[in-house]
Structures are given as C-alpha cells and as structure tokens.
PDB file of C-alpha atoms in Angstrom:
ATOM      1  CA  UNK Y 251      33.818  -3.128  -9.956  1.00 70.00           C
ATOM      2  CA  UNK Y 252      31.417  -4.953 -12.241  1.00 70.00           C
ATOM      3  CA  UNK Y 253      29.782  -8.332 -11.696  1.00 73.00           C
ATOM      4  CA  UNK Y 254      28.776 -10.170 -14.855  1.00 69.00           C
ATOM      5  CA  UNK Y 255      26.039 -12.771 -14.550  1.00 71.00           C
ATOM      6  CA  UNK Y 256      25.023 -15.385 -17.091  1.00 72.00           C
ATOM      7  CA  UNK Y 257      21.331 -15.327 -16.105  1.00 71.00           C
ATOM      8  CA  UNK Y 258      19.378 -12.652 -14.303  1.00 65.00           C
ATOM      9  CA  UNK Y 259      17.261 -15.057 -12.235  1.00 71.00           C
ATOM     10  CA  UNK Y 260      19.011 -14.386  -8.902  1.00 73.00           C
ATOM     11  CA  UNK Y 261      19.739 -10.671  -9.256  1.00 70.00           C
ATOM     12  CA  UNK Y 262      17.287  -9.683  -6.518  1.00 69.00           C
ATOM     13  CA  UNK Y 263      18.947 -12.055  -4.048  1.00 78.00           C
ATOM     14  CA  UNK Y 264      22.417 -10.813  -4.992  1.00 79.00           C
ATOM     15  CA  UNK Y 265      21.356  -7.180  -4.601  1.00 73.00           C
ATOM     16  CA  UNK Y 266      19.794  -7.895  -1.197  1.00 74.00           C
ATOM     17  CA  UNK Y 267      22.987  -9.602  -0.001  1.00 82.00           C
ATOM     18  CA  UNK Y 268      25.187  -6.746  -1.207  1.00 78.00           C
ATOM     19  CA  UNK Y 269      22.894  -4.259   0.500  1.00 73.00           C
ATOM     20  CA  UNK Y 270      22.932  -6.257   3.757  1.00 80.00           C
ATOM     21  CA  UNK Y 271      26.737  -6.210   3.678  1.00 84.00           C
ATOM     22  CA  UNK Y 272      26.684  -2.434   3.195  1.00 77.00           C
ATOM     23  CA  UNK Y 273      28.085  -2.617  -0.323  1.00 76.00           C
ATOM     24  CA  UNK Y 274      26.536  -0.054  -2.696  1.00 70.00           C
ATOM     25  CA  UNK Y 275      25.477  -1.704  -5.947  1.00 70.00           C
ATOM     26  CA  UNK Y 276      23.274  -0.951  -8.918  1.00 66.00           C
ATOM     27  CA  UNK Y 277      21.756  -3.184 -11.573  1.00 64.00           C
ATOM     28  CA  UNK Y 278      22.125  -2.014 -15.159  1.00 55.00           C
ATOM     29  CA  UNK Y 279      18.813  -3.522 -16.282  1.00 54.00           C
ATOM     30  CA  UNK Y 280      16.028  -4.078 -13.775  1.00 56.00           C
ATOM     31  CA  UNK Y 281      12.364  -4.844 -14.087  1.00 61.00           C
ATOM     32  CA  UNK Y 282      10.356  -1.998 -15.475  1.00 76.00           C
ATOM     33  CA  UNK Y 283       9.598   1.051 -13.402  1.00 84.00           C
ATOM     34  CA  UNK Y 284       6.000   0.070 -12.622  1.00 87.00           C
ATOM     35  CA  UNK Y 285       7.201  -3.227 -11.115  1.00 85.00           C
ATOM     36  CA  UNK Y 286       9.559  -1.621  -8.594  1.00 87.00           C
ATOM     37  CA  UNK Y 287       8.284  -2.018  -4.987  1.00 92.00           C
ATOM     38  CA  UNK Y 288       8.431   1.695  -4.072  1.00 94.00           C
ATOM     39  CA  UNK Y 289       6.604   2.574  -7.288  1.00 94.00           C
ATOM     40  CA  UNK Y 290       3.942  -0.077  -6.644  1.00 94.00           C
ATOM     41  CA  UNK Y 291       3.234   1.535  -3.253  1.00 96.00           C
ATOM     42  CA  UNK Y 292       2.869   4.980  -4.844  1.00 97.00           C
ATOM     43  CA  UNK Y 293       0.786   3.496  -7.665  1.00 97.00           C
ATOM     44  CA  UNK Y 294      -1.613   1.968  -5.105  1.00 97.00           C
ATOM     45  CA  UNK Y 295      -1.941   5.351  -3.380  1.00 97.00           C
ATOM     46  CA  UNK Y 296      -2.570   7.122  -6.674  1.00 97.00           C
ATOM     47  CA  UNK Y 297      -5.130   4.521  -7.744  1.00 97.00           C
ATOM     48  CA  UNK Y 298      -6.974   4.864  -4.415  1.00 97.00           C
ATOM     49  CA  UNK Y 299      -6.977   8.658  -4.715  1.00 97.00           C
ATOM     50  CA  UNK Y 300      -8.380   8.475  -8.243  1.00 97.00           C
ATOM     51  CA  UNK Y 301     -10.975   5.847  -7.206  1.00 96.00           C
ATOM     52  CA  UNK Y 302     -11.811   6.736  -3.573  1.00 96.00           C
ATOM     53  CA  UNK Y 303     -15.131   4.860  -3.568  1.00 94.00           C
ATOM     54  CA  UNK Y 304     -13.691   1.508  -4.678  1.00 95.00           C
ATOM     55  CA  UNK Y 305     -13.041  -0.790  -1.676  1.00 94.00           C
ATOM     56  CA  UNK Y 306     -10.952  -3.248  -3.725  1.00 93.00           C
ATOM     57  CA  UNK Y 307      -8.568  -0.539  -4.867  1.00 95.00           C
ATOM     58  CA  UNK Y 308      -8.407   0.937  -1.359  1.00 95.00           C
ATOM     59  CA  UNK Y 309      -7.581  -2.527   0.015  1.00 95.00           C
ATOM     60  CA  UNK Y 310      -4.349  -2.566  -2.002  1.00 96.00           C
ATOM     61  CA  UNK Y 311      -3.319   0.737  -0.397  1.00 96.00           C
ATOM     62  CA  UNK Y 312      -4.332  -0.375   3.084  1.00 95.00           C
ATOM     63  CA  UNK Y 313      -2.260  -3.572   2.798  1.00 95.00           C
ATOM     64  CA  UNK Y 314       0.762  -1.690   1.409  1.00 94.00           C
ATOM     65  CA  UNK Y 315       3.786  -0.523   3.385  1.00 93.00           C
ATOM     66  CA  UNK Y 316       2.253   2.954   3.712  1.00 93.00           C
ATOM     67  CA  UNK Y 317      -0.644   1.829   5.922  1.00 94.00           C
ATOM     68  CA  UNK Y 318       0.152  -1.784   6.939  1.00 92.00           C
ATOM     69  CA  UNK Y 319      -3.375  -2.891   7.820  1.00 94.00           C
ATOM     70  CA  UNK Y 320      -3.768  -6.442   9.067  1.00 94.00           C
ATOM     71  CA  UNK Y 321      -6.309  -8.755   7.453  1.00 94.00           C
ATOM     72  CA  UNK Y 322      -8.560  -8.270  10.470  1.00 95.00           C
ATOM     73  CA  UNK Y 323      -8.414  -4.458  10.284  1.00 94.00           C
ATOM     74  CA  UNK Y 324      -9.028  -4.527   6.551  1.00 94.00           C
ATOM     75  CA  UNK Y 325     -12.012  -6.849   6.960  1.00 94.00           C
ATOM     76  CA  UNK Y 326     -13.560  -4.636   9.669  1.00 94.00           C
ATOM     77  CA  UNK Y 327     -13.120  -1.499   7.571  1.00 93.00           C
ATOM     78  CA  UNK Y 328     -14.520  -3.029   4.388  1.00 91.00           C
ATOM     79  CA  UNK Y 329     -17.537  -4.392   6.305  1.00 91.00           C
ATOM     80  CA  UNK Y 330     -18.352  -0.835   7.411  1.00 91.00           C
ATOM     81  CA  UNK Y 331     -18.317   0.521   3.867  1.00 89.00           C
ATOM     82  CA  UNK Y 332     -21.482   1.277   1.975  1.00 88.00           C
ATOM     83  CA  UNK Y 333     -22.051   1.658  -1.735  1.00 87.00           C
ATOM     84  CA  UNK Y 334     -20.244   4.681  -3.206  1.00 90.00           C
ATOM     85  CA  UNK Y 335     -18.756   5.694   0.150  1.00 92.00           C
ATOM     86  CA  UNK Y 336     -15.484   7.595   0.092  1.00 94.00           C
ATOM     87  CA  UNK Y 337     -13.024   5.104   1.566  1.00 95.00           C
ATOM     88  CA  UNK Y 338     -10.647   7.848   2.751  1.00 95.00           C
ATOM     89  CA  UNK Y 339     -13.444   9.323   4.883  1.00 95.00           C
ATOM     90  CA  UNK Y 340     -14.218   5.862   6.248  1.00 94.00           C
ATOM     91  CA  UNK Y 341     -10.512   5.327   6.985  1.00 95.00           C
ATOM     92  CA  UNK Y 342     -10.409   8.591   8.961  1.00 94.00           C
ATOM     93  CA  UNK Y 343     -13.382   7.471  11.073  1.00 93.00           C
ATOM     94  CA  UNK Y 344     -11.831   4.033  11.562  1.00 93.00           C
ATOM     95  CA  UNK Y 345      -8.303   4.839  12.758  1.00 92.00           C
ATOM     96  CA  UNK Y 346      -7.327   6.266  16.121  1.00 89.00           C
ATOM     97  CA  UNK Y 347      -5.732   9.669  16.475  1.00 88.00           C
ATOM     98  CA  UNK Y 348      -2.028   9.357  15.656  1.00 86.00           C
ATOM     99  CA  UNK Y 349       0.443  11.016  13.273  1.00 84.00           C
ATOM    100  CA  UNK Y 350      -0.647   8.734  10.426  1.00 90.00           C
ATOM    101  CA  UNK Y 351      -4.220   9.995  10.724  1.00 93.00           C
ATOM    102  CA  UNK Y 352      -2.997  13.456   9.710  1.00 94.00           C
ATOM    103  CA  UNK Y 353      -1.428  11.936   6.618  1.00 94.00           C
ATOM    104  CA  UNK Y 354      -4.687  10.104   5.795  1.00 95.00           C
ATOM    105  CA  UNK Y 355      -6.582  13.381   6.204  1.00 95.00           C
ATOM    106  CA  UNK Y 356      -4.178  15.060   3.791  1.00 96.00           C
ATOM    107  CA  UNK Y 357      -4.670  12.185   1.327  1.00 96.00           C
ATOM    108  CA  UNK Y 358      -8.461  12.598   1.588  1.00 96.00           C
ATOM    109  CA  UNK Y 359      -8.210  16.346   0.916  1.00 97.00           C
ATOM    110  CA  UNK Y 360      -5.814  15.943  -2.013  1.00 97.00           C
ATOM    111  CA  UNK Y 361      -7.952  13.149  -3.471  1.00 96.00           C
ATOM    112  CA  UNK Y 362     -11.059  15.323  -3.191  1.00 96.00           C
ATOM    113  CA  UNK Y 363      -9.276  18.255  -4.889  1.00 96.00           C
ATOM    114  CA  UNK Y 364      -7.802  15.880  -7.528  1.00 96.00           C
ATOM    115  CA  UNK Y 365      -4.282  17.149  -6.795  1.00 96.00           C
ATOM    116  CA  UNK Y 366      -2.619  13.812  -7.470  1.00 97.00           C
ATOM    117  CA  UNK Y 367       0.908  15.094  -8.105  1.00 97.00           C
ATOM    118  CA  UNK Y 368       1.040  16.904  -4.751  1.00 97.00           C
ATOM    119  CA  UNK Y 369      -0.346  13.749  -3.130  1.00 97.00           C
ATOM    120  CA  UNK Y 370       2.556  11.689  -4.456  1.00 97.00           C
ATOM    121  CA  UNK Y 371       5.200  14.337  -3.768  1.00 97.00           C
ATOM    122  CA  UNK Y 372       4.080  14.950  -0.174  1.00 96.00           C
ATOM    123  CA  UNK Y 373       3.841  11.231   0.499  1.00 96.00           C
ATOM    124  CA  UNK Y 374       7.384  10.767  -0.750  1.00 95.00           C
ATOM    125  CA  UNK Y 375       8.668  13.711   1.298  1.00 94.00           C
ATOM    126  CA  UNK Y 376       6.680  13.388   4.546  1.00 93.00           C
ATOM    127  CA  UNK Y 377       5.645   9.764   5.039  1.00 91.00           C
ATOM    128  CA  UNK Y 378       7.743   6.819   6.227  1.00 91.00           C
ATOM    129  CA  UNK Y 379       8.140   5.496   2.683  1.00 93.00           C
ATOM    130  CA  UNK Y 380      11.830   6.432   2.515  1.00 92.00           C
ATOM    131  CA  UNK Y 381      12.408   4.646   5.800  1.00 92.00           C
ATOM    132  CA  UNK Y 382      10.921   1.514   4.264  1.00 92.00           C
ATOM    133  CA  UNK Y 383      12.812   2.037   0.985  1.00 92.00           C
ATOM    134  CA  UNK Y 384      15.992   3.828   2.155  1.00 89.00           C
ATOM    135  CA  UNK Y 385      18.284   3.510  -0.868  1.00 83.00           C
ATOM    136  CA  UNK Y 386      18.946   6.584  -3.003  1.00 82.00           C
ATOM    137  CA  UNK Y 387      18.108   4.519  -6.106  1.00 83.00           C
ATOM    138  CA  UNK Y 388      14.657   3.849  -4.649  1.00 88.00           C
ATOM    139  CA  UNK Y 389      14.033   7.563  -4.181  1.00 91.00           C
ATOM    140  CA  UNK Y 390      15.164   8.131  -7.772  1.00 89.00           C
ATOM    141  CA  UNK Y 391      12.650   5.507  -8.938  1.00 90.00           C
ATOM    142  CA  UNK Y 392       9.858   7.200  -6.984  1.00 93.00           C
ATOM    143  CA  UNK Y 393      10.783  10.616  -8.375  1.00 94.00           C
ATOM    144  CA  UNK Y 394      10.931   9.188 -11.896  1.00 92.00           C
ATOM    145  CA  UNK Y 395       7.442   7.700 -11.427  1.00 93.00           C
ATOM    146  CA  UNK Y 396       6.052  11.014 -10.141  1.00 95.00           C
ATOM    147  CA  UNK Y 397       7.594  12.833 -13.103  1.00 94.00           C
ATOM    148  CA  UNK Y 398       6.010  10.391 -15.556  1.00 93.00           C
ATOM    149  CA  UNK Y 399       2.640  10.593 -13.782  1.00 95.00           C
ATOM    150  CA  UNK Y 400       2.815  14.391 -13.972  1.00 95.00           C
ATOM    151  CA  UNK Y 401       3.577  14.276 -17.690  1.00 94.00           C
ATOM    152  CA  UNK Y 402       0.759  11.810 -18.446  1.00 94.00           C
ATOM    153  CA  UNK Y 403      -1.665  13.758 -16.212  1.00 95.00           C
ATOM    154  CA  UNK Y 404      -0.993  16.887 -18.250  1.00 94.00           C
ATOM    155  CA  UNK Y 405      -1.382  14.978 -21.536  1.00 94.00           C
ATOM    156  CA  UNK Y 406      -4.789  13.562 -20.536  1.00 94.00           C
ATOM    157  CA  UNK Y 407      -6.125  16.945 -19.522  1.00 93.00           C
ATOM    158  CA  UNK Y 408      -6.135  16.391 -15.764  1.00 91.00           C
ATOM    159  CA  UNK Y 409      -8.401  13.336 -15.773  1.00 93.00           C
ATOM    160  CA  UNK Y 410      -7.581  10.846 -13.040  1.00 94.00           C
ATOM    161  CA  UNK Y 411      -9.397   8.015 -14.793  1.00 95.00           C
ATOM    162  CA  UNK Y 412      -7.514   8.606 -18.047  1.00 95.00           C
ATOM    163  CA  UNK Y 413      -4.262   8.815 -16.092  1.00 95.00           C
ATOM    164  CA  UNK Y 414      -4.835   5.399 -14.500  1.00 95.00           C
ATOM    165  CA  UNK Y 415      -5.936   3.986 -17.836  1.00 94.00           C
ATOM    166  CA  UNK Y 416      -2.726   5.214 -19.488  1.00 93.00           C
ATOM    167  CA  UNK Y 417      -0.596   3.694 -16.701  1.00 93.00           C
ATOM    168  CA  UNK Y 418      -2.461   0.376 -16.989  1.00 91.00           C
ATOM    169  CA  UNK Y 419      -2.013   0.413 -20.768  1.00 89.00           C
ATOM    170  CA  UNK Y 420       1.735   0.850 -20.275  1.00 84.00           C
ATOM    171  CA  UNK Y 421       1.812  -2.088 -17.882  1.00 81.00           C
ATOM    172  CA  UNK Y 422      -0.422  -4.414 -19.940  1.00 79.00           C
ATOM    173  CA  UNK Y 423       0.955  -3.640 -23.394  1.00 69.00           C
ATOM    174  CA  UNK Y 424       4.472  -4.462 -22.331  1.00 55.00           C
ATOM    175  CA  UNK Y 425       5.458  -0.863 -22.960  1.00 48.00           C
ATOM    176  CA  UNK Y 426       6.955  -0.941 -19.500  1.00 53.00           C
ATOM    177  CA  UNK Y 427       8.949   2.122 -18.598  1.00 55.00           C
ATOM    178  CA  UNK Y 428      12.667   1.411 -18.263  1.00 51.00           C
ATOM    179  CA  UNK Y 429      14.359   2.089 -14.963  1.00 51.00           C
ATOM    180  CA  UNK Y 430      16.886   4.913 -15.003  1.00 53.00           C
ATOM    181  CA  UNK Y 431      18.943   5.435 -11.878  1.00 52.00           C
ATOM    182  CA  UNK Y 432      22.292   7.091 -11.418  1.00 50.00           C
ATOM    183  CA  UNK Y 433      24.790   4.848  -9.656  1.00 50.00           C
ATOM    184  CA  UNK Y 434      26.447   6.069  -6.518  1.00 49.00           C
ATOM    185  CA  UNK Y 435      30.138   6.725  -6.956  1.00 49.00           C
ATOM    186  CA  UNK Y 436      32.059   3.589  -6.154  1.00 50.00           C
ATOM    187  CA  UNK Y 437      28.966   1.396  -6.502  1.00 53.00           C
ATOM    188  CA  UNK Y 438      29.335  -2.089  -7.902  1.00 55.00           C
ATOM    189  CA  UNK Y 439      27.510  -2.537 -11.210  1.00 52.00           C
ATOM    190  CA  UNK Y 440      25.703  -5.853 -11.664  1.00 49.00           C
TER     191      UNK Y 440
END
C-alpha cells in the first residue's frame, strides 16, 4: 500500500498515528540523517565524548533521552564543575549507584581512550536507547550514523575534533546525509 501526499508538512503526525495503530510504515524521503531523533541522541553522546570538558556540550547529552536529567539536576551538576574539568568524571561523582552509573563509567573510559566507535556501538547495543526508539528503521538509522562516523573518523586520522568538525560541516553546508532504511515487508510506503 502506498499513501501519496501533496505536501510533506504533516508526515511526522501521519507516521506517529500509523505507528500508534500498529501499522508498519516507512517514509520514502525523510529529513536528513543528522536530524533524526535517535541520531541526534548519539550525536550528543559523541560530541560530549570528544569534548568532555565542555559543560554546554555535556548539557545536551544530560538532557537527552539517554540520561534524562531534570533542569534542577543539570543546574546542580554544572554549578559543581570547574574550568577544564572532565564532565564524565563529575557525572560519576554526582549520580547514585545504579545500572546507569556503570554505563556512564564506560562512557568516561571510552572517551578517555578516544574509542568513539565502540562508545556508539555499545550504547546502541546495551543502553535503553532502543527501548526509547523501538522501530527497526530507527536502529537502521543509528547503525547508518555509526557507519558514517567510523568512515569519517578513519578519513580524519582518528581526530575527534576533526570528526565533529566534519559532521558539523555536513549539517551546516546543507550536505545533509540522506536517510536510507529498508522497509519492513508489508509496510505502507508514505
């Protein structure tokens, strides 16, 4: 089944309604890859890992679906930070012992070792991100992002700063990466 629309202004609403009704559907042309919600969450994590001493960048991660800090928690944490302090270390001191703390510890270690691809892959595989974004298309988007990050990371010689710069250039120059997902069999195409 295919649904043709004259304008794409209400596609997100239509997709949400189809999903709520349990009807598998896929959009042939979506926003670019870097604008997809699951990719934005992974991007925020990657940016924080590359820039662990930047409280503003860490704030985006802390407010994301991966951590879900409240404004109050975020304010308390940022107030405790000092100049050039590793925000992952501060986060570990700030949170109580729980399963998420182990994930934050792993993030801190992978950030310190500059193993950004493993950071993204393990977060996709072992965090709650796929509970928050449960559709198979969303996992495909995340895997596509990780693949592109890996390719760019290799091209820039393993530099985290150059990696983030290249991703920002893609976003700002309008060279947005197209979304490529494989539709489920029997899915409605919009």
